XYZ file of C-alpha atoms in Angstrom:
585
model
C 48.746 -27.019 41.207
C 47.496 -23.741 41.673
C 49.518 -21.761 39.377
C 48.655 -25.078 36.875
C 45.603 -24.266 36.786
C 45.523 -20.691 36.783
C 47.614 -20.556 33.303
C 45.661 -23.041 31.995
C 42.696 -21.207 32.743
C 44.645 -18.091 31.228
C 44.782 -19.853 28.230
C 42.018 -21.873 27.018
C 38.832 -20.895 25.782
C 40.662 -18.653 23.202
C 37.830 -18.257 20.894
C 35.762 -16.814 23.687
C 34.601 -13.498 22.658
C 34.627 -9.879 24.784
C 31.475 -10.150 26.907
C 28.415 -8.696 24.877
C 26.855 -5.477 25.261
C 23.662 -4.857 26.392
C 23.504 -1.171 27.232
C 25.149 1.717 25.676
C 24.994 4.199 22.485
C 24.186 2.192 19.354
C 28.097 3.129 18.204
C 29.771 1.216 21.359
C 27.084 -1.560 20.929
C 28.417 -1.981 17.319
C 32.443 -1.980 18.466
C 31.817 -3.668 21.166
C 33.279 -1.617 23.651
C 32.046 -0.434 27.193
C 30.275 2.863 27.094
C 29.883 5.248 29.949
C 26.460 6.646 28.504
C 26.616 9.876 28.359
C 23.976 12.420 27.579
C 23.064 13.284 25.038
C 26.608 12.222 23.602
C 28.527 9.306 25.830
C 32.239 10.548 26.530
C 33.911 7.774 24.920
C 32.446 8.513 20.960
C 33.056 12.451 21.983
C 36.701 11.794 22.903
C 37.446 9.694 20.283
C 35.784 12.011 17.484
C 33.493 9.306 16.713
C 29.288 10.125 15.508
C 27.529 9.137 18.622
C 24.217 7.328 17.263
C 22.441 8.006 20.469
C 20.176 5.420 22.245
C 17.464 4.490 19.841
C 14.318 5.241 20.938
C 15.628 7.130 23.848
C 17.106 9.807 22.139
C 20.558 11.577 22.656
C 23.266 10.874 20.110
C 25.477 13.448 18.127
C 22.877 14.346 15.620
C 20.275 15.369 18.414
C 22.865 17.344 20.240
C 23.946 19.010 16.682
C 20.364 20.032 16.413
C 20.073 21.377 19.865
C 23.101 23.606 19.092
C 21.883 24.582 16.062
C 18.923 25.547 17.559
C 20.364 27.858 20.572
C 23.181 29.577 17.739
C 19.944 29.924 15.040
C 21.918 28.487 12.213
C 19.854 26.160 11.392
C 21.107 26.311 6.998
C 23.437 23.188 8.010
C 20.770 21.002 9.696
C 18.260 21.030 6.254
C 20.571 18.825 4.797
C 20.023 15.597 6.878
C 19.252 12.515 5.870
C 16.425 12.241 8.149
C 13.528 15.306 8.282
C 13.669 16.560 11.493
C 12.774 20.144 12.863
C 15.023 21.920 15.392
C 14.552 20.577 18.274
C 14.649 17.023 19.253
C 11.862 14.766 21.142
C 12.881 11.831 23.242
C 10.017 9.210 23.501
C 10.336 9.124 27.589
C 8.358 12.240 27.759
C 5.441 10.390 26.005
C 3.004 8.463 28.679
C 2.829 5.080 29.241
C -0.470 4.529 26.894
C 1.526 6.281 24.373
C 4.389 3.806 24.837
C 1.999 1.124 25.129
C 0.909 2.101 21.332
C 4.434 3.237 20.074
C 5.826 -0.618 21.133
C 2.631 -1.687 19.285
C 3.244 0.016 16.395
C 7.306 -0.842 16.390
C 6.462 -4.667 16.334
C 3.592 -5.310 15.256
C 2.024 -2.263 12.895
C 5.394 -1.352 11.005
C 6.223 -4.951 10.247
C 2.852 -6.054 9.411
C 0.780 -3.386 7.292
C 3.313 -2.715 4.660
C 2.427 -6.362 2.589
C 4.463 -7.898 0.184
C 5.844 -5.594 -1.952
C 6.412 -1.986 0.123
C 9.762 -1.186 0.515
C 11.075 -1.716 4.245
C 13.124 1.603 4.208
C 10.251 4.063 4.367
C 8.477 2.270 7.480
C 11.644 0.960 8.979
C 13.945 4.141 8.209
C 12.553 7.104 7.599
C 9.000 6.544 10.427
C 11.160 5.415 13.018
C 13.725 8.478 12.881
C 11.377 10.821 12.254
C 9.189 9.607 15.113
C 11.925 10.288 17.658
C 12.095 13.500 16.858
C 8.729 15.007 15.190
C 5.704 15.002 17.310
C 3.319 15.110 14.449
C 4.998 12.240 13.153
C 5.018 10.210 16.306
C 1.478 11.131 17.253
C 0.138 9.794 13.455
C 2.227 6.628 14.306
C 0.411 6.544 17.660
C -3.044 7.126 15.649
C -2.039 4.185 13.431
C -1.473 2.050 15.931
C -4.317 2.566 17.653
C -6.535 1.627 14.485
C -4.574 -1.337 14.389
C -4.671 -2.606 17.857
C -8.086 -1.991 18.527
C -9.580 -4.268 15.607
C -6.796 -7.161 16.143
C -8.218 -7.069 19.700
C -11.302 -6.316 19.223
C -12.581 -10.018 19.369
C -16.000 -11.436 20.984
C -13.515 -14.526 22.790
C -11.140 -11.061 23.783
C -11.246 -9.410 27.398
C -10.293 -5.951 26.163
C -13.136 -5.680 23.568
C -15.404 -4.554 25.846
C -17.547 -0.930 25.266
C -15.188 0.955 27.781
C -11.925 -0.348 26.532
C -13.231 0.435 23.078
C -14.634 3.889 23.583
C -11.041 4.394 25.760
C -9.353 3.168 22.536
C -11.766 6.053 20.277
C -11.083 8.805 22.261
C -7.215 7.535 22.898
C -6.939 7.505 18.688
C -9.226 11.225 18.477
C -6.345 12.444 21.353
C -3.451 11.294 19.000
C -5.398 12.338 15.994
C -5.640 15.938 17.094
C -2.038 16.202 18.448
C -0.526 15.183 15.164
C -2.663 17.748 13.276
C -1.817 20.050 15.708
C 1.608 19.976 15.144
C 1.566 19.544 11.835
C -0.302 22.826 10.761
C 2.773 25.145 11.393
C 4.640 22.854 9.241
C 2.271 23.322 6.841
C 2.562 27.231 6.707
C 6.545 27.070 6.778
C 6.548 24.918 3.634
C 10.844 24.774 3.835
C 12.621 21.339 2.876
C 12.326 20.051 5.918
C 8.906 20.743 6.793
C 7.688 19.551 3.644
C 9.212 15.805 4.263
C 7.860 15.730 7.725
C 4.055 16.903 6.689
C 4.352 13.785 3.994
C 5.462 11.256 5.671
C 2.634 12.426 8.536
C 0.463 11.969 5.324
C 1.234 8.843 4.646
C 0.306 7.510 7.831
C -3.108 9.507 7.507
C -3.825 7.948 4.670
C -2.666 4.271 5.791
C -5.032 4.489 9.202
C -8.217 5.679 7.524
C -8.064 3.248 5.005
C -8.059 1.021 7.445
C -10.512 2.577 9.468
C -12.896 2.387 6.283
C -12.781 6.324 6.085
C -12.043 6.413 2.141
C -13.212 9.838 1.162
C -11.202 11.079 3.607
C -8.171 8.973 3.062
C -8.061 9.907 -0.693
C -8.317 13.213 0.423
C -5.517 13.328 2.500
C -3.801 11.843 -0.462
C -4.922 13.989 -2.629
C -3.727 17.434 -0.546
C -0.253 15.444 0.112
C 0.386 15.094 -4.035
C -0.445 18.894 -3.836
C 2.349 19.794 -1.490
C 4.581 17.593 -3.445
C 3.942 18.814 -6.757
C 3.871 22.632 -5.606
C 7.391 22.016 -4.041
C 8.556 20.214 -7.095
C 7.074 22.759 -9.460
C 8.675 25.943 -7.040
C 5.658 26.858 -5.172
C 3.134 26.701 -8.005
C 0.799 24.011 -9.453
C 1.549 22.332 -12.847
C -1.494 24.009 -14.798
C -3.249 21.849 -17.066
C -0.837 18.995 -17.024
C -2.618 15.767 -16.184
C 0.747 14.215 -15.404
C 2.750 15.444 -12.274
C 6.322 14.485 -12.086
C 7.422 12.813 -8.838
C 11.104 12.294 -9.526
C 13.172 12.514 -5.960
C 16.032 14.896 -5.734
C 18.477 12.313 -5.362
C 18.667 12.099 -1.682
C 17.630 8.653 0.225
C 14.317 10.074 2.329
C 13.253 12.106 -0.405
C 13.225 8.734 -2.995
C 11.330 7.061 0.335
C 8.502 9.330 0.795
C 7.594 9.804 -2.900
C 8.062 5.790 -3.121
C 5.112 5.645 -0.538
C 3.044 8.327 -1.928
C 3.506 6.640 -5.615
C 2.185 3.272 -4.913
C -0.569 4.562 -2.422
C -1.836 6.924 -5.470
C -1.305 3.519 -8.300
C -3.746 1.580 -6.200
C -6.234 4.277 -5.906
C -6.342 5.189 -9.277
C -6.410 1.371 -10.402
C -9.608 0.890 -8.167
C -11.821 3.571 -10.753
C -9.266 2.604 -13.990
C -12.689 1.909 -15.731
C -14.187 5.219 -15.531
C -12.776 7.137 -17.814
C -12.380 10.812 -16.258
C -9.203 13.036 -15.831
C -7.356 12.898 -12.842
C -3.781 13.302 -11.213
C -1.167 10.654 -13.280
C 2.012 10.347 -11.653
C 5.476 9.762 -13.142
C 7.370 6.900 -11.386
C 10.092 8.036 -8.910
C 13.024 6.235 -11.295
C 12.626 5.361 -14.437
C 15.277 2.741 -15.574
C 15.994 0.998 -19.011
C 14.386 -2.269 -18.787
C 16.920 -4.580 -16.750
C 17.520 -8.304 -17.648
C 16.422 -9.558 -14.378
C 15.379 -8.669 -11.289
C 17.583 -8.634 -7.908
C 14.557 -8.932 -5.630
C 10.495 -9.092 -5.516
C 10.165 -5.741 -4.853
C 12.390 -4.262 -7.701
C 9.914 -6.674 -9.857
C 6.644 -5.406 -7.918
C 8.236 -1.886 -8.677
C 8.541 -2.006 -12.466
C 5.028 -3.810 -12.401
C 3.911 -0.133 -10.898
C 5.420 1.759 -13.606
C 4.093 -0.291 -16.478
C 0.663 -0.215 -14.684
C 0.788 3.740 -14.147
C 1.716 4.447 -17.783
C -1.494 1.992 -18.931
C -3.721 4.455 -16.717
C -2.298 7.663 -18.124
C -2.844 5.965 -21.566
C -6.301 5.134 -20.623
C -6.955 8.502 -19.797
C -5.537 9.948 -22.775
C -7.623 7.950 -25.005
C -10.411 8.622 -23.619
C -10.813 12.114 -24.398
C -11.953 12.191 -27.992
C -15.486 10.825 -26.864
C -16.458 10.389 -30.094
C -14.152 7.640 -30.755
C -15.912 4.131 -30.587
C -14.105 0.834 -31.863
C -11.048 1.357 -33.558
C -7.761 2.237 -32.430
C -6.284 4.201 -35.646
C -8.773 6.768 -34.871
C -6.153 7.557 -32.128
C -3.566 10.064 -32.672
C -0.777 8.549 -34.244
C 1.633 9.064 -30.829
C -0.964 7.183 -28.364
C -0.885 4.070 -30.990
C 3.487 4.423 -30.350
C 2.987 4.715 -26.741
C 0.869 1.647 -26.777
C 3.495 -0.511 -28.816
C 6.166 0.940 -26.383
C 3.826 -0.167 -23.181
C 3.246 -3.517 -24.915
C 7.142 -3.801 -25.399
C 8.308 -3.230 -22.182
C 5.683 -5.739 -20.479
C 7.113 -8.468 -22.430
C 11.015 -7.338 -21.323
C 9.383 -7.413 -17.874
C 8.186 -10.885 -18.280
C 11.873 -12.170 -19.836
C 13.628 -10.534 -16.475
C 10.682 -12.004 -14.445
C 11.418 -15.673 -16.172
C 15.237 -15.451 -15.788
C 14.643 -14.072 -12.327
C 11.764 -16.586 -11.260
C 13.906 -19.017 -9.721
C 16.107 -16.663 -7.576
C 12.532 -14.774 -6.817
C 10.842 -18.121 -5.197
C 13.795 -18.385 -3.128
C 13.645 -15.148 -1.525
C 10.121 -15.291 -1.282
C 8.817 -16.958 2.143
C 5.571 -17.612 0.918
C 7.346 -19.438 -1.992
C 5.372 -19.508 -5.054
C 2.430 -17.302 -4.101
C 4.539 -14.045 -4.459
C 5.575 -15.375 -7.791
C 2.261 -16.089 -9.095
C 0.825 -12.556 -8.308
C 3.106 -10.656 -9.806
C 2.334 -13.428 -12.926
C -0.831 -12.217 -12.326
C -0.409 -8.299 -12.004
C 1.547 -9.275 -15.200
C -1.619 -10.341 -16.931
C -3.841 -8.304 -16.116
C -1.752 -5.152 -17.466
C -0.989 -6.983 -20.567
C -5.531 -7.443 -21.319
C -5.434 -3.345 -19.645
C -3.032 -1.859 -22.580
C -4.491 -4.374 -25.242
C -7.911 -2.898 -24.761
C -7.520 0.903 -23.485
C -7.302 1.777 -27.065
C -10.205 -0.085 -27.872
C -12.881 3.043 -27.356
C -16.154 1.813 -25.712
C -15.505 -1.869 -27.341
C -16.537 -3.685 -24.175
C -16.348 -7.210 -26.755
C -12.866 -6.511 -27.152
C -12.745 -8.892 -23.308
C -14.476 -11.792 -24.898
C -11.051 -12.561 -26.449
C -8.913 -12.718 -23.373
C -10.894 -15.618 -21.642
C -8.070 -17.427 -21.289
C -5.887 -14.680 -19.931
C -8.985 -14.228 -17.196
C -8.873 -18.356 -16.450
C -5.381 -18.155 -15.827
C -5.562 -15.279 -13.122
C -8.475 -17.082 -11.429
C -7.291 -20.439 -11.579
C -3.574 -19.005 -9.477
C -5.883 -17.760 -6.959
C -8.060 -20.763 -6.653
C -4.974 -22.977 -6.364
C -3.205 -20.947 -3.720
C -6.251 -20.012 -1.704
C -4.712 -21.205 1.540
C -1.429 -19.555 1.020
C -2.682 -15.569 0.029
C 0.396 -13.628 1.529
C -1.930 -10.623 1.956
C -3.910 -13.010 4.574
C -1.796 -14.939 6.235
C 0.991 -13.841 9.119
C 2.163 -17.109 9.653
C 5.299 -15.307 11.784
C 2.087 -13.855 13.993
C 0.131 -16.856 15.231
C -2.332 -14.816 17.070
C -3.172 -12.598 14.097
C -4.257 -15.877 12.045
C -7.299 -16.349 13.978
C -10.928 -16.044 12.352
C -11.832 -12.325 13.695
C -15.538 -13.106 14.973
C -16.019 -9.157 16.067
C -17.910 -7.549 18.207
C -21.116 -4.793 16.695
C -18.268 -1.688 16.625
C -18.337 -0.282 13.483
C -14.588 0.461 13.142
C -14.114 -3.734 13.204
C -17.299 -5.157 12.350
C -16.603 -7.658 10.291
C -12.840 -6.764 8.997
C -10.260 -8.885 9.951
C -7.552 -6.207 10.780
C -5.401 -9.184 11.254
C -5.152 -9.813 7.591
C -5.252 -6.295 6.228
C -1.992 -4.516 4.996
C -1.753 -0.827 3.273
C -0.320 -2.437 -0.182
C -2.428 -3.779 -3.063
C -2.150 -7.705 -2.686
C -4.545 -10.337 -4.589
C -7.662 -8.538 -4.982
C -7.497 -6.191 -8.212
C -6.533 -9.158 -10.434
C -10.050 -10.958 -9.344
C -11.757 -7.668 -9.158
C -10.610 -6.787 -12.632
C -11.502 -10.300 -13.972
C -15.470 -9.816 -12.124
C -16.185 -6.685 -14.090
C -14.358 -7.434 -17.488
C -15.082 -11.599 -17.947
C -18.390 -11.673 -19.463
C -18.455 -15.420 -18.555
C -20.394 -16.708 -15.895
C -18.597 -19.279 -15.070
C -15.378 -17.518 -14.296
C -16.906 -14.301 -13.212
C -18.690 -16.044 -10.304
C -15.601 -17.496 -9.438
C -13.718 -14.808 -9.133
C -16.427 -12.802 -6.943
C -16.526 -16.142 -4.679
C -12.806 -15.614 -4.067
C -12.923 -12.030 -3.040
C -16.343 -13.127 -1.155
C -14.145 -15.696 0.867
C -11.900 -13.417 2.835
C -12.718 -10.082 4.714
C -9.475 -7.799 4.495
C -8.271 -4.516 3.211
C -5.315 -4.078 1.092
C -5.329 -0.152 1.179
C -8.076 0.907 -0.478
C -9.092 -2.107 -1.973
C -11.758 -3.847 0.266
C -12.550 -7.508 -0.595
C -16.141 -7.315 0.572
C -16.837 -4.077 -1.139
C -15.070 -5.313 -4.310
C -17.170 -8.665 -4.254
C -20.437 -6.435 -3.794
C -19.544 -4.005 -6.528
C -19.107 -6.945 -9.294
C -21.929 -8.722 -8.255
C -24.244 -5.969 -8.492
C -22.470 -5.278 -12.119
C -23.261 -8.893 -12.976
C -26.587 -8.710 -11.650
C -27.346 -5.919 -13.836
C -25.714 -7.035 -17.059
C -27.176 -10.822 -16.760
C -30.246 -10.678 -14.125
C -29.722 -13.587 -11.411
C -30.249 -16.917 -13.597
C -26.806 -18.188 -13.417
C -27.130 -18.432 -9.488
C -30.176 -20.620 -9.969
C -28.013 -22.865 -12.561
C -25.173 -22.925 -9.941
C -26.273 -23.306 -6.476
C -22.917 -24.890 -5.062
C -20.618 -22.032 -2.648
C -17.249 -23.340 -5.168
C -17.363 -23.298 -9.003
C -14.236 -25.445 -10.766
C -12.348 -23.264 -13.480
C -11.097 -25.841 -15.524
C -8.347 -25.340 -17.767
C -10.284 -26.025 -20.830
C -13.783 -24.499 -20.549
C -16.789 -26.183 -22.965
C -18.468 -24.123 -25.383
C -21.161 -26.472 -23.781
C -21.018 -25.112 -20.418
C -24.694 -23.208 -20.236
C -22.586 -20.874 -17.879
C -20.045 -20.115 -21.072
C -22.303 -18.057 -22.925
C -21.397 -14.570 -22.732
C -23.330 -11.122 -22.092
C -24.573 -9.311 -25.162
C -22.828 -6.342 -25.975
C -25.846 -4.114 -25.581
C -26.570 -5.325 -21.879
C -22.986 -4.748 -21.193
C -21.830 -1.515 -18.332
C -18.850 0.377 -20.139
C -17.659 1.819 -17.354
C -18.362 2.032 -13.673
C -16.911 4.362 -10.750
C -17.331 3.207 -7.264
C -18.111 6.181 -4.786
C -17.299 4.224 -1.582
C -18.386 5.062 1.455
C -17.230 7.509 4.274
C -17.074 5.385 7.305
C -18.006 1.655 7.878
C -21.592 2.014 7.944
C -22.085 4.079 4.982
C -23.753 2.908 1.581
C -21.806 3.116 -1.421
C -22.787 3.553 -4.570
C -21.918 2.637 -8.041
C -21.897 5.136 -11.271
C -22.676 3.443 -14.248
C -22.551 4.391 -17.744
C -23.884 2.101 -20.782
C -23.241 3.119 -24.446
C -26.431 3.101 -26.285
C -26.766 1.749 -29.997
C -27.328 5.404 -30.692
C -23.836 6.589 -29.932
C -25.577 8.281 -26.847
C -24.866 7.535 -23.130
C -26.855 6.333 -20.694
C -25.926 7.292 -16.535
C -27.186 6.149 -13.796
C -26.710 5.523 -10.044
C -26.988 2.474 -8.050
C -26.960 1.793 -4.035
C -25.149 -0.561 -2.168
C -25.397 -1.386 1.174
C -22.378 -1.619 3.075
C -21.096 -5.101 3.457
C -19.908 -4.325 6.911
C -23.472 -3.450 8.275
């Protein structure tokens, strides 16, 4: 019976697979062979003249070595053209400490798949951070700085044991540590300005930006911005700047990373410039990364967010176009003849946008988690850039608003109805990051629920736009309740600073009498609004603010104040400032 049972042991269980592998270079893992590990290249890729892909996060693999030879020989012409920007030599995350590898695991699972929202393409945080974090320290240490920011205010909960005033002023001078190393290292980078260097000091700018917006730093977020799209457009333009040109073009060179980092950079500078849209002054415009004949529908939700971005970025540089002949008032003819055909062309390719969105809707809710949330914002983004390139050649016509009430109903009432499902709020595959944040008195997290705060614009512009532009009551107050109900950050949009800045607008264009009408915390936007309604009438046109730029504040506890300008029956403007106090103090 023994030799029975010994073939029939040698044959059954013939769809039993080769025993999985655990360790091993990420090549072997993927063939599913034994592999003997070898540093920095394992013997069984080498002999078999395979591309060693190393150990992830701790290092080796044929590139690394590649770079290490190139390094000792000096040729280092051959290594510039990688996919990934890397300088000569290569870091392996062991020699990091175990705080640092505390943060780095931090930000691998919870920071890089959290912060990026809805819309961000996956390959910038997931590709290019990760690779260039195993081998750039100024890279790494930014990540580290990031993550930081981001595990401090998650934690940094009354009903938490870590929030306490040592672990948080451990955390500060942890994230000042990291903050110093990166800039350290990134300041020869800076006076090399090769390829290589260049894509490095970017993507370290990126995450700059990302942490002190969500540190409540904006001044020196946008700044760090700001000197990023100057190292970009001074490569682009061959070491000098683009003179008088408002509009600096961002196209990539055709190479993956390059597309990447001027993906990231071109939707952090849309959402800054879309926060002060209303005050019309020159500033940087930015030509989209690809520009693509209008498809017939869209593959996924971000190739839809993505031409939403373009359409949005060509409304601002038409807005700011138009609003250099000053003495233009009302009508749009007294445009030059080629803003009026850039207008119609705008106007055209939102509604192509809309007919791929339709014949794309269905395949779009499916892909979507949040199901029809995702959906309805980008309906929403939809609207609000259709009422944006309607009026921007509408001179200092504030009445030109009154006519899009319905348009401003619409975008409320999506938000109203999905309150409880705002993607931008909710981390439903994070159960501890859904909890209320009741914080403790540290500025960096009092109030802001980290939890619920990503680097990509989400849900508030749409309301925020609606509060300044609807002159009625009614659906202004509901929109400011909305943005008053949460306490997040979606880059540089703020919902507690946006809810203060249109409130104080409204308070200054209508006084405080609607309050007094409407005492209740939730106002219903019906469908159908009565003429009726005492909170339907709307604000004359001489009490209205034409255009208002927010100066926000420098760190959590700072004021911010609003810049107002009124046009005057006279033709003349009026200019003043107004203080806020900061909703986090």
């Amino acid at each position: 019976m023994g030799p029975v049972v010994q073939a029939r042991n040698a044959r059954r269980d013939p769809h039993t697979g080769r025993a999985k592998v655990k360790t091993g270079c990420r090549t072997c893992k993927l063939r599913r062979v034994k592999c003997d590990e070898g540093r920095p290249v394992c013997g069984r890729c080498s002999s078999a003249g395979r591309v060693c892909e190393g150990y992830g996060i701790w290092g080796g693999g044929s590139l690394c070595a590649y770079r290490a030879a190139s390094t000792r020989s000096s040729a280092t012409s051959s290594a510039s053209a990688s996919v990934s920007p890397s300088p000569p030599a290569c870091i392996s995350i062991l020699a990091i400490g175990l705080e640092e590898g505390h943060h780095y695991d931090w930000f691998r699972c919870r920071t890089a798949t959290k912060i990026p929202g809805m819309f961000v393409s996956a390959s910038f945080w997931n590709t290019v951070v990760f690779q260039a974090c195993l081998s750039e320290p100024a890279v790494l240490h930014a990540a580290l700085t990031l993550s930081c920011v981001h595990k401090s205010a998650i934690c940094c909960t009354d009903d938490n044991p870590e929030s306490t005033t040592d672990n948080l002023d451990n955390q500060e001078t942890f994230l000042l540590q990291q903050y110093l190393k990166a800039i350290r290292h990134l300041r020869p980078l800076l006076s090399k300005r090769d390829r290589n260097s260049v894509r490095i000091a970017l993507v370290a700018c990126v995450l700059f930006v990302c942490l002190e917006f969500l540190r409540g730093y904006f001044q020196t977020a946008q700044a760090h911005l700001q000197n990023g799209l100057k190292v970009l457009a001074e490569t682009r333009a061959g070491g000098s700047t683009c003179g008088n040109s408002s509009v600096l073009p961002l196209q990539a060179r055709g190479e993956v990373v390059d597309e990447h980092i001027v993906e990231a950079l071109y939707r952090l500078h849309v959402q800054v410039e879309l926060f002060n849209s209303t005050y019309q002054e020159p500033c940087l415009v930015l030509q989209q990364p690809r520009l693509v004949s209008s498809p017939i529908r869209f593959d996924t939700v971000t190739e839809a967010s993505k031409g939403m971005d373009g359409l949005l970025n060509r409304i601002l540089c038409l807005s700011q176009q138009a609003s250099q002949p000053k003495s233009s008032q009302t009508a749009s003819s007294q445009y030059p003849s080629t803003l009026s055909s850039c207008q119609q062309r705008i106007n055209a390719d939102l509604r192509h946008w809309l007919d791929a969105f339709e014949a794309s809707a269905e395949a779009l809710r499916k892909e979507a988690q949040l199901k029809p949330f995702i959906c309805e914002l980008l309906r929403g983004y939809h609207t609000m850039a259709t009422i944006m390139a309607d009026a921007c050649l509408h001179g200092y016509d504030e009445a030109i608003f009154d006519s899009y009430t319905e348009q401003f109903v619409a975008i409320v009432a999506v938000f109203s109805n999905h309150r409880g499902t705002r993607p931008s709020c909710d981390d439903s595959s994070n159960p501890q990051e859904t909890r209320p944040a009741t914080v403790t008195s540290q500025a960096s997290c009092q109030g802001l629920n980290m939890a619920r705060s990503v680097i990509d614009i989400g849900w508030i512009p749409p309301l925020y736009y609606t509060a300044l532009k609807c002159r009625v009551p009614r659906v202004r107050l509901q929109a400011i309740q909305l943005l008053e109900s949460t306490s997040h950050r979606e880059g540089i949009w703020d919902s507690r600073i946006a809810a203060r800045v249109c409130r104080k607008v409204m308070e200054l264009e209508e006084g405080t009498c609607h309050d007094a009408v409407y005492t209740q915390n939730e106002l219903q936007v019906c469908s159908s609004l009565s003429q009726q309604d005492p909170l339907m009438s709307t604000v004359p046109r001489s009490c209205r603010v034409n255009e208002v730029k927010v100066v926000l504040p420098n760190s959590p506890t700072d004021s911010l104040f609003l810049v107002c300008r009124r046009r005057l029956d006279t033709g003349a403007w009026k200019e003043w400032t107004e203080e806020c106090n900061s909703p986090w103090t």
